Amino acid sequence: MSDFLPPSIQAILPDLIQLVYLVATGIFIVGIKRLGSPATARSGNQLAALGMFIGVVVTLFDQQIITYEYIIAGIVFGAAIGAYAAKKVEMTAMPEMVAIFNGFGGGASAVVAWGEFTRFEASAIATQDLVTIGLSILIGSITFTGSFIAFGKLKGFISGNPITFPGHNIFNGLLTVGTLGLVGWLTYDPTSQLIFWLLFGIALLLGILTVIPIGGADMPVVISLLNSYSGIAASMAGFVINNNLLIISGALVGAAGLILTNIMCKAMNRSLGNVLFGAFGGDGGSGAGPAADTDKTVRETTPDDVALQCAYSDRVVVVPGYGLAVAQAQHVLKEVVDKLEKRGVEVKYGIHPVAGRMPGHMNVLLAEADVPYDQLYDMEQINPEFKSTDVVLVIGANDVVNPVAKTEPGSPIYGMPIMNVDEAERTIVFKRSLSPGFAGIDNPLFYKESNQMFFGDAKKTLQSLAKSLDDV
C-alpha cells in the first residue's frame, strides 16, 4: 500500500509509523489512567479503543504483514461482534465475557507466534526470536484454556468447587518446568515439529490444570491474573513480529493486571500462592429458604417493617453483592434509595473490593442504574461510618460482611478485610436463604440480635420494599 505514496513520504514512512505508534501508546496510558475512576472510566475505555484502532490502521503501512482487505474485514467483523455483545450481554454475565476476552487475547498471541514460526525456515529464525515465540505460545496457550475454564466455573457448567487429584500441585509444577524446558529445546532445535507441538499441547493442558483447582471464591483474582497473562502474551507476540505498539500495550495490560491481582489478594488477606494452590472456596451451596441451625435464632422481617425502619432513619448504607447482580435488581434498588432520599434520609453505598465476581463489578452494576458516583464509597472510606449508621441494607453479599474474618483465627477467611456492618445499629440482610457464600462457611451476622433477614429474590424483595415505602 505504501507504493502509492510519493517517494519523499516513503523515505520517512518508517519514522512516521513509529511516531504514530508512540501517539497510540500515549492514548493507551491516558485511557488506563482514566479507568481508575467510575466517573472517567467510560471515556478511558473509549480512548483505549481509539488507541487500538490507530494501531490497527497504521499497521496497514507497516511491513505488509497481511493484506489490506483482510484487515478491513477483520475490523468490520470484530466490531460487529463487539457491538452485539455489548448490547446483549447482561451485567451478571460481564465476568464471563471478560474471561472470554482474556482467553481470545491469549489465543491470538499464541497464533501470531505460530504464524511467525511457520513463515520462515526454522534455521533462519534468530535465537532471541525463537525464545519469544516459545514464550508467547506458552503464555498465550495457558491463558486461552485457563480463561475458558474460568468462564465455565463462572457460568456454572463447571463446578465452582476446587477440582483436584492427589499430587495436583506437584504435577502442575513438573509440567511448568517441562514446558520451559521445551521452550529451550525449541530454541536449540527449531526444526523439530514434535517439540513445537508438544509445547503447544502441554501449555494448553497446563492452562486447564492451573485454573480447575481454584475455587469460586477466588474467581476475581483469577480473572485479574488471566488478564495480566493475556497482556504478557501480547507483549511477547510484539517481540515476535517486532511491533513496538504491541510490546508496550501488552506490557501495560500485563502490569495493570498484576497490580489489580495484588490489590485483590490484599482485599482477601490471601497470598497469590494460596489462591493458585490452596484449593479454597466453592459453589457456596444453594437453597430456597431459611434453614437455620437448631441452636441459632434467625429474626425474619417483612417489607413493611423494613420500610418503617429505613424511612425514619437518618443514615442508611447499602452494601451490594453478587446476589444483587444475579437478581438484576440494581434499578429497583435505585428506586428504593430515591424514595428514601425524598424523605431526607442520607444514603450511601459501601463497595468491597471483591464484591461480585470480578473487580469493579458492583461499581459498573450501580453505574448502569445511574447511581451517582459520589455516593459510592470504598471499604476504607465507609467502614468508619458504620458505627453512626442507623440501618445497613446488605443485598446479596455474604463473605465480605462475615465477622468471623475478625474474630476466628481458625477460619479460612480470618484476616480478610471486611465491611464492618456488624457495628451498625441495625443490619438487614437481603438473601434467598441461609446458605453459605463462596467461602463455604456460615455467617454469624445472620443470627445477631441486631440483624434481620429479608428472605427472597433481591428484585422481588426490593420491589415489595418500594411499595411499602409509598404507604409509610
XYZ file of C-alpha atoms in Angstrom:
472
model
C 0.000 0.000 0.000
C 2.936 2.351 0.631
C 3.876 2.077 -3.073
C 1.170 4.628 -3.862
C 2.810 7.297 -1.696
C 5.257 9.948 -3.035
C 8.952 9.000 -2.711
C 9.539 11.780 -0.167
C 6.845 10.319 2.110
C 8.072 6.766 1.565
C 11.521 7.830 2.771
C 10.229 8.992 6.153
C 7.394 6.456 6.409
C 9.171 4.155 8.939
C 9.751 7.112 11.271
C 6.148 8.286 10.837
C 4.871 4.818 11.672
C 6.899 4.706 14.892
C 5.702 8.218 15.767
C 2.056 7.202 15.334
C 2.720 4.086 17.426
C 4.078 6.376 20.134
C 0.942 8.546 19.965
C -1.259 5.444 20.228
C 0.765 4.303 23.238
C 0.208 7.650 24.914
C -3.529 7.292 24.322
C -3.417 3.825 25.919
C -1.711 5.193 29.017
C -4.218 8.026 29.412
C -7.089 5.568 28.838
C -5.836 3.192 31.542
C -5.349 6.115 33.915
C -8.968 7.197 33.396
C -10.194 3.678 34.094
C -9.192 4.269 37.721
C -12.352 6.254 38.495
C -16.008 5.376 37.775
C -16.566 8.984 36.686
C -13.974 8.753 33.893
C -13.972 5.001 33.148
C -16.220 5.265 30.086
C -14.067 7.901 28.398
C -10.961 5.922 29.372
C -12.326 2.834 27.657
C -13.150 4.871 24.559
C -9.644 6.351 24.494
C -8.066 2.909 24.767
C -10.269 1.684 21.902
C -9.193 4.698 19.830
C -5.549 3.890 20.530
C -6.035 0.317 19.337
C -7.868 1.490 16.221
C -4.971 3.825 15.379
C -2.573 0.952 15.929
C -4.501 -1.320 13.563
C -4.751 1.340 10.857
C -1.073 2.270 10.946
C -0.218 -1.421 10.640
C -1.531 -1.167 7.084
C 1.578 0.843 6.276
C 3.955 -1.337 8.238
C 5.902 -4.247 6.735
C 2.993 -5.541 4.591
C 2.333 -8.270 7.193
C -1.170 -9.025 5.899
C -3.316 -7.854 3.013
C -5.347 -4.696 3.250
C -8.644 -6.478 2.540
C -8.238 -8.947 5.402
C -7.526 -6.185 7.900
C -10.653 -4.239 6.882
C -12.720 -7.426 7.018
C -11.331 -8.184 10.483
C -12.146 -4.697 11.750
C -15.721 -4.827 10.438
C -16.366 -8.387 11.611
C -14.794 -7.850 15.044
C -16.601 -4.533 15.570
C -19.926 -6.180 14.714
C -19.361 -8.961 17.249
C -18.231 -6.459 19.894
C -21.239 -4.193 19.339
C -23.635 -7.146 19.536
C -22.028 -8.447 22.732
C -22.063 -5.002 24.333
C -25.807 -4.724 23.741
C -26.841 -8.292 24.563
C -24.583 -9.471 27.409
C -26.222 -8.877 30.782
C -24.347 -7.294 33.672
C -24.419 -10.596 35.545
C -22.513 -12.187 32.651
C -19.846 -9.469 32.480
C -17.243 -11.542 34.390
C -17.761 -14.423 31.951
C -17.337 -12.066 28.987
C -14.109 -10.677 30.441
C -12.848 -14.251 30.865
C -13.610 -14.944 27.192
C -11.841 -11.740 26.133
C -8.777 -12.778 28.122
C -8.861 -16.214 26.512
C -9.122 -14.918 22.976
C -6.375 -12.377 23.656
C -4.010 -15.087 24.827
C -5.034 -17.405 22.000
C -4.470 -14.681 19.403
C -0.951 -14.077 20.719
C -0.158 -17.798 20.510
C -1.494 -17.951 16.944
C 0.602 -14.912 15.936
C 3.711 -16.656 17.281
C 2.731 -19.864 15.495
C 2.263 -17.976 12.223
C 5.628 -16.268 12.522
C 7.305 -19.594 13.300
C 5.918 -21.181 10.133
C 6.521 -18.122 7.934
C 10.284 -18.644 7.718
C 12.705 -21.508 7.545
C 13.247 -22.562 11.165
C 17.017 -22.373 10.815
C 16.752 -18.747 9.650
C 14.984 -17.514 12.798
C 17.222 -15.710 15.276
C 17.733 -17.240 18.714
C 16.069 -14.381 20.589
C 13.062 -14.629 18.278
C 12.786 -18.361 18.958
C 12.736 -17.658 22.705
C 9.949 -15.085 22.379
C 7.993 -17.385 20.023
C 8.197 -20.190 22.572
C 7.199 -17.962 25.496
C 4.340 -16.388 23.533
C 2.959 -19.831 22.673
C 3.396 -20.975 26.291
C 1.766 -17.976 27.995
C -0.887 -17.484 25.299
C -1.972 -21.133 25.385
C -2.171 -21.190 29.198
C -4.273 -18.018 29.077
C -6.556 -19.446 26.389
C -7.561 -22.689 28.104
C -7.335 -21.247 31.633
C -9.725 -18.435 30.717
C -12.287 -20.812 29.292
C -12.135 -22.935 32.448
C -12.764 -19.730 34.432
C -15.651 -18.979 32.059
C -17.125 -22.423 32.747
C -16.842 -22.004 36.507
C -18.475 -18.582 36.364
C -21.201 -19.799 34.035
C -21.911 -22.836 36.173
C -21.403 -25.732 33.743
C -18.093 -26.459 35.500
C -18.298 -26.849 39.275
C -17.137 -23.826 41.242
C -15.658 -26.220 43.807
C -11.925 -26.949 43.579
C -11.321 -29.964 41.316
C -8.092 -31.654 42.280
C -6.331 -35.012 42.354
C -3.530 -36.318 44.597
C -0.280 -34.544 43.813
C -2.022 -31.931 41.644
C 0.285 -29.049 42.552
C 3.410 -31.183 42.136
C 2.186 -32.360 38.736
C 1.497 -28.775 37.662
C 4.960 -27.765 38.827
C 6.552 -30.534 36.780
C 4.518 -29.511 33.715
C 5.632 -25.899 34.143
C 9.284 -26.897 34.337
C 8.745 -29.238 31.386
C 7.240 -26.528 29.184
C 10.082 -24.149 29.988
C 12.448 -26.937 29.043
C 10.585 -27.388 25.767
C 10.980 -23.657 25.049
C 14.704 -24.101 25.486
C 14.720 -27.237 23.338
C 12.760 -25.458 20.588
C 15.318 -22.647 20.683
C 18.124 -25.172 20.355
C 16.431 -27.261 17.633
C 13.720 -25.216 15.855
C 13.410 -27.802 13.078
C 11.729 -30.323 15.418
C 7.983 -30.282 14.753
C 7.464 -32.760 17.598
C 8.884 -30.365 20.177
C 6.806 -27.487 18.800
C 3.535 -29.401 19.042
C 4.432 -30.873 22.437
C 4.968 -27.336 23.730
C 1.636 -26.197 22.295
C -0.303 -29.184 23.645
C 1.207 -29.259 27.145
C 0.737 -25.497 27.514
C -2.957 -25.886 26.672
C -3.233 -28.678 29.242
C -1.380 -26.611 31.838
C -3.908 -23.796 31.442
C -6.722 -26.213 32.308
C -4.907 -27.786 35.243
C -3.889 -24.390 36.644
C -7.424 -22.987 36.917
C -9.524 -26.117 37.553
C -8.351 -26.492 41.203
C -9.187 -22.872 42.078
C -12.500 -22.391 43.900
C -15.252 -19.953 43.006
C -14.323 -17.664 45.922
C -11.128 -16.736 44.110
C -12.536 -16.019 40.655
C -11.989 -12.224 40.953
C -8.270 -12.861 41.467
C -8.145 -15.440 38.670
C -9.757 -13.032 36.207
C -7.233 -10.318 37.110
C -4.321 -12.726 36.786
C -5.503 -14.098 33.432
C -5.929 -10.529 32.223
C -2.284 -9.957 33.114
C -1.301 -13.169 31.303
C -3.086 -12.020 28.158
C -1.149 -8.745 28.254
C 2.181 -10.504 28.751
C 1.373 -12.883 25.880
C 0.536 -9.895 23.653
C 3.800 -8.219 24.593
C 5.682 -11.405 23.705
C 3.858 -11.501 20.372
C 5.009 -7.917 19.827
C 8.616 -9.033 20.199
C 7.935 -11.890 17.780
C 6.738 -9.593 14.979
C 8.884 -6.609 16.041
C 5.885 -4.353 16.736
C 6.584 -1.674 19.346
C 2.933 -0.813 19.901
C 2.061 -4.417 20.735
C 5.066 -4.685 23.055
C 4.149 -1.554 25.001
C 0.363 -2.055 25.104
C 0.810 -5.678 26.158
C 3.212 -4.644 28.908
C 0.720 -2.035 30.130
C -2.070 -4.600 30.324
C 0.230 -7.123 31.966
C 1.403 -4.660 34.610
C -2.121 -3.371 35.280
C -3.378 -6.929 35.688
C -0.622 -7.804 38.148
C -1.293 -4.663 40.188
C -5.007 -5.452 40.287
C -4.257 -9.065 41.234
C -2.157 -7.816 44.147
C -4.973 -5.489 45.257
C -7.468 -8.366 45.136
C -5.191 -10.640 47.172
C -4.736 -7.955 49.824
C -8.510 -7.409 49.915
C -8.921 -11.088 50.827
C -5.788 -11.264 53.024
C -4.505 -14.055 50.813
C -1.222 -14.608 49.043
C -1.221 -15.286 45.318
C 0.342 -18.662 46.018
C -2.529 -19.552 48.346
C -5.047 -18.535 45.686
C -3.391 -20.633 42.992
C -2.544 -23.679 45.092
C -4.839 -23.528 48.129
C -7.986 -25.090 46.566
C -10.107 -22.638 48.572
C -13.846 -21.947 48.360
C -16.536 -23.358 46.137
C -20.090 -23.021 44.947
C -21.304 -21.941 48.328
C -24.346 -24.140 48.128
C -27.866 -23.087 47.350
C -31.260 -23.112 48.959
C -34.759 -21.776 48.647
C -35.485 -20.537 52.141
C -34.376 -20.198 55.732
C -32.857 -23.304 57.235
C -31.155 -22.207 60.423
C -29.218 -24.434 62.741
C -31.432 -25.544 65.605
C -29.167 -23.764 68.102
C -29.380 -20.436 66.283
C -32.182 -17.935 66.077
C -32.956 -16.030 62.906
C -35.104 -12.897 63.042
C -37.054 -12.662 59.805
C -38.534 -9.349 58.763
C -41.222 -8.035 56.396
C -41.366 -5.297 53.745
C -43.471 -3.035 55.975
C -41.071 -3.392 58.904
C -38.025 -2.649 56.735
C -39.802 0.351 55.205
C -40.556 1.799 58.642
C -37.009 1.332 59.902
C -35.446 2.901 56.802
C -37.933 5.738 56.374
C -37.339 7.029 59.911
C -33.572 6.666 59.841
C -31.083 9.488 59.461
C -28.423 7.424 57.697
C -28.682 4.224 55.614
C -25.799 2.376 53.957
C -26.315 -0.136 51.145
C -23.756 -2.954 50.810
C -24.316 -4.758 47.484
C -23.041 -8.194 46.475
C -23.312 -10.694 43.670
C -26.893 -11.551 44.652
C -27.913 -8.066 43.514
C -26.401 -8.753 40.093
C -27.999 -12.197 39.812
C -31.436 -10.747 40.532
C -30.765 -7.776 38.191
C -32.166 -5.606 40.938
C -29.956 -2.536 40.589
C -32.700 -0.377 39.054
C -35.225 -1.312 41.762
C -32.592 -0.569 44.402
C -32.110 2.889 42.882
C -35.886 3.398 43.084
C -35.871 2.476 46.795
C -32.952 4.819 47.500
C -34.641 7.674 45.629
C -37.733 7.289 47.814
C -35.632 7.305 50.982
C -33.745 10.407 49.865
C -37.034 12.215 49.220
C -37.769 11.619 52.906
C -34.458 13.239 53.865
C -32.585 10.010 54.574
C -28.849 10.116 53.802
C -27.967 7.035 51.711
C -24.504 5.783 50.771
C -23.217 2.657 49.029
C -20.320 0.681 50.510
C -18.332 -1.317 47.946
C -15.964 -4.122 48.954
C -13.010 -4.637 46.545
C -14.003 -8.249 45.787
C -17.787 -7.899 45.902
C -19.241 -9.734 42.909
C -17.218 -11.969 40.633
C -14.719 -9.545 39.200
C -13.018 -6.325 40.291
C -15.317 -3.319 39.903
C -18.393 -5.476 39.222
C -20.584 -3.620 41.732
C -19.403 -0.191 40.567
C -20.351 -0.956 36.964
C -23.653 -2.531 38.029
C -24.692 0.539 40.026
C -23.451 2.920 37.330
C -25.827 1.168 34.923
C -28.679 2.197 37.245
C -27.436 5.831 37.222
C -26.311 5.773 40.848
C -24.255 8.986 41.372
C -20.524 8.342 41.630
C -20.218 10.437 44.770
C -22.493 8.006 46.621
C -20.108 5.076 46.054
C -17.618 4.575 48.882
C -14.720 2.139 49.065
C -14.393 -0.148 52.082
C -11.744 2.046 53.719
C -13.967 5.123 53.344
C -17.224 3.620 54.594
C -16.013 1.376 57.437
C -15.505 4.222 59.972
C -19.093 5.368 59.362
C -20.916 2.150 60.253
C -20.867 2.942 63.992
C -23.014 6.022 63.309
C -25.279 4.312 60.753
C -28.881 3.521 61.642
C -29.596 0.797 59.064
C -27.350 -1.185 56.734
C -29.027 -2.998 53.833
C -26.831 -5.955 52.861
C -28.133 -7.024 49.447
C -26.763 -10.290 48.123
C -23.418 -10.053 49.943
C -22.111 -12.720 52.321
C -18.403 -13.380 52.849
C -17.455 -9.694 52.605
C -19.619 -8.933 55.690
C -18.792 -12.080 57.683
C -17.448 -11.037 61.132
C -15.541 -14.317 61.625
C -12.856 -12.696 59.465
C -12.137 -10.569 62.547
C -12.911 -12.973 65.384
C -11.971 -16.564 64.481
C -8.269 -17.240 63.772
C -9.090 -20.734 62.517
C -11.474 -19.504 59.830
C -10.333 -19.709 56.183
C -11.214 -16.029 55.765
C -9.582 -14.855 59.009
C -7.732 -11.592 58.454
C -9.655 -10.737 55.303
C -10.694 -7.059 55.416
C -14.493 -6.906 55.551
C -17.263 -4.346 55.667
C -17.862 -3.687 59.388
C -21.641 -3.755 59.042
C -21.977 -5.512 62.424
C -21.060 -2.199 64.081
C -24.232 -0.507 62.794
C -27.339 -0.127 64.948
C -29.338 -2.413 62.616
C -28.437 -4.689 59.702
C -30.969 -6.144 57.293
C -29.690 -8.919 55.038
C -31.476 -9.500 51.739
C -30.805 -13.135 50.815
C -32.508 -16.132 49.268
C -31.520 -18.444 52.118
C -29.014 -19.072 54.885
C -26.703 -20.928 52.531
C -23.007 -20.007 52.829
C -21.172 -17.843 50.327
C -18.309 -18.844 48.060
C -16.032 -19.393 51.055
C -18.366 -22.202 52.128
C -18.687 -21.084 55.774
C -21.581 -19.933 57.934
C -22.080 -16.255 58.712
C -22.831 -15.433 62.390
C -24.063 -11.985 61.346
C -27.307 -13.673 60.339
C -28.002 -14.651 63.964
C -27.088 -11.412 65.757
C -29.841 -9.667 67.723
C -29.249 -6.501 65.726
C -29.738 -8.305 62.407
C -32.890 -9.183 60.490
C -33.181 -11.468 57.460
C -35.302 -10.463 54.480
C -35.594 -13.732 52.553
C -36.339 -13.924 48.845
C -35.113 -12.870 45.420
C -33.457 -9.452 45.753
C -35.505 -7.895 42.978
C -38.819 -9.064 44.406
C -37.977 -8.091 47.983
C -36.805 -4.643 46.879
C -39.987 -4.203 44.820
C -42.062 -5.029 47.891
C -39.965 -2.601 49.944
C -40.514 0.159 47.372
C -44.248 -0.432 47.529
C -44.252 -0.380 51.353
C -42.324 2.917 51.369
C -45.222 4.501 49.483
C -47.533 3.538 52.359
C -45.332 4.718 55.228
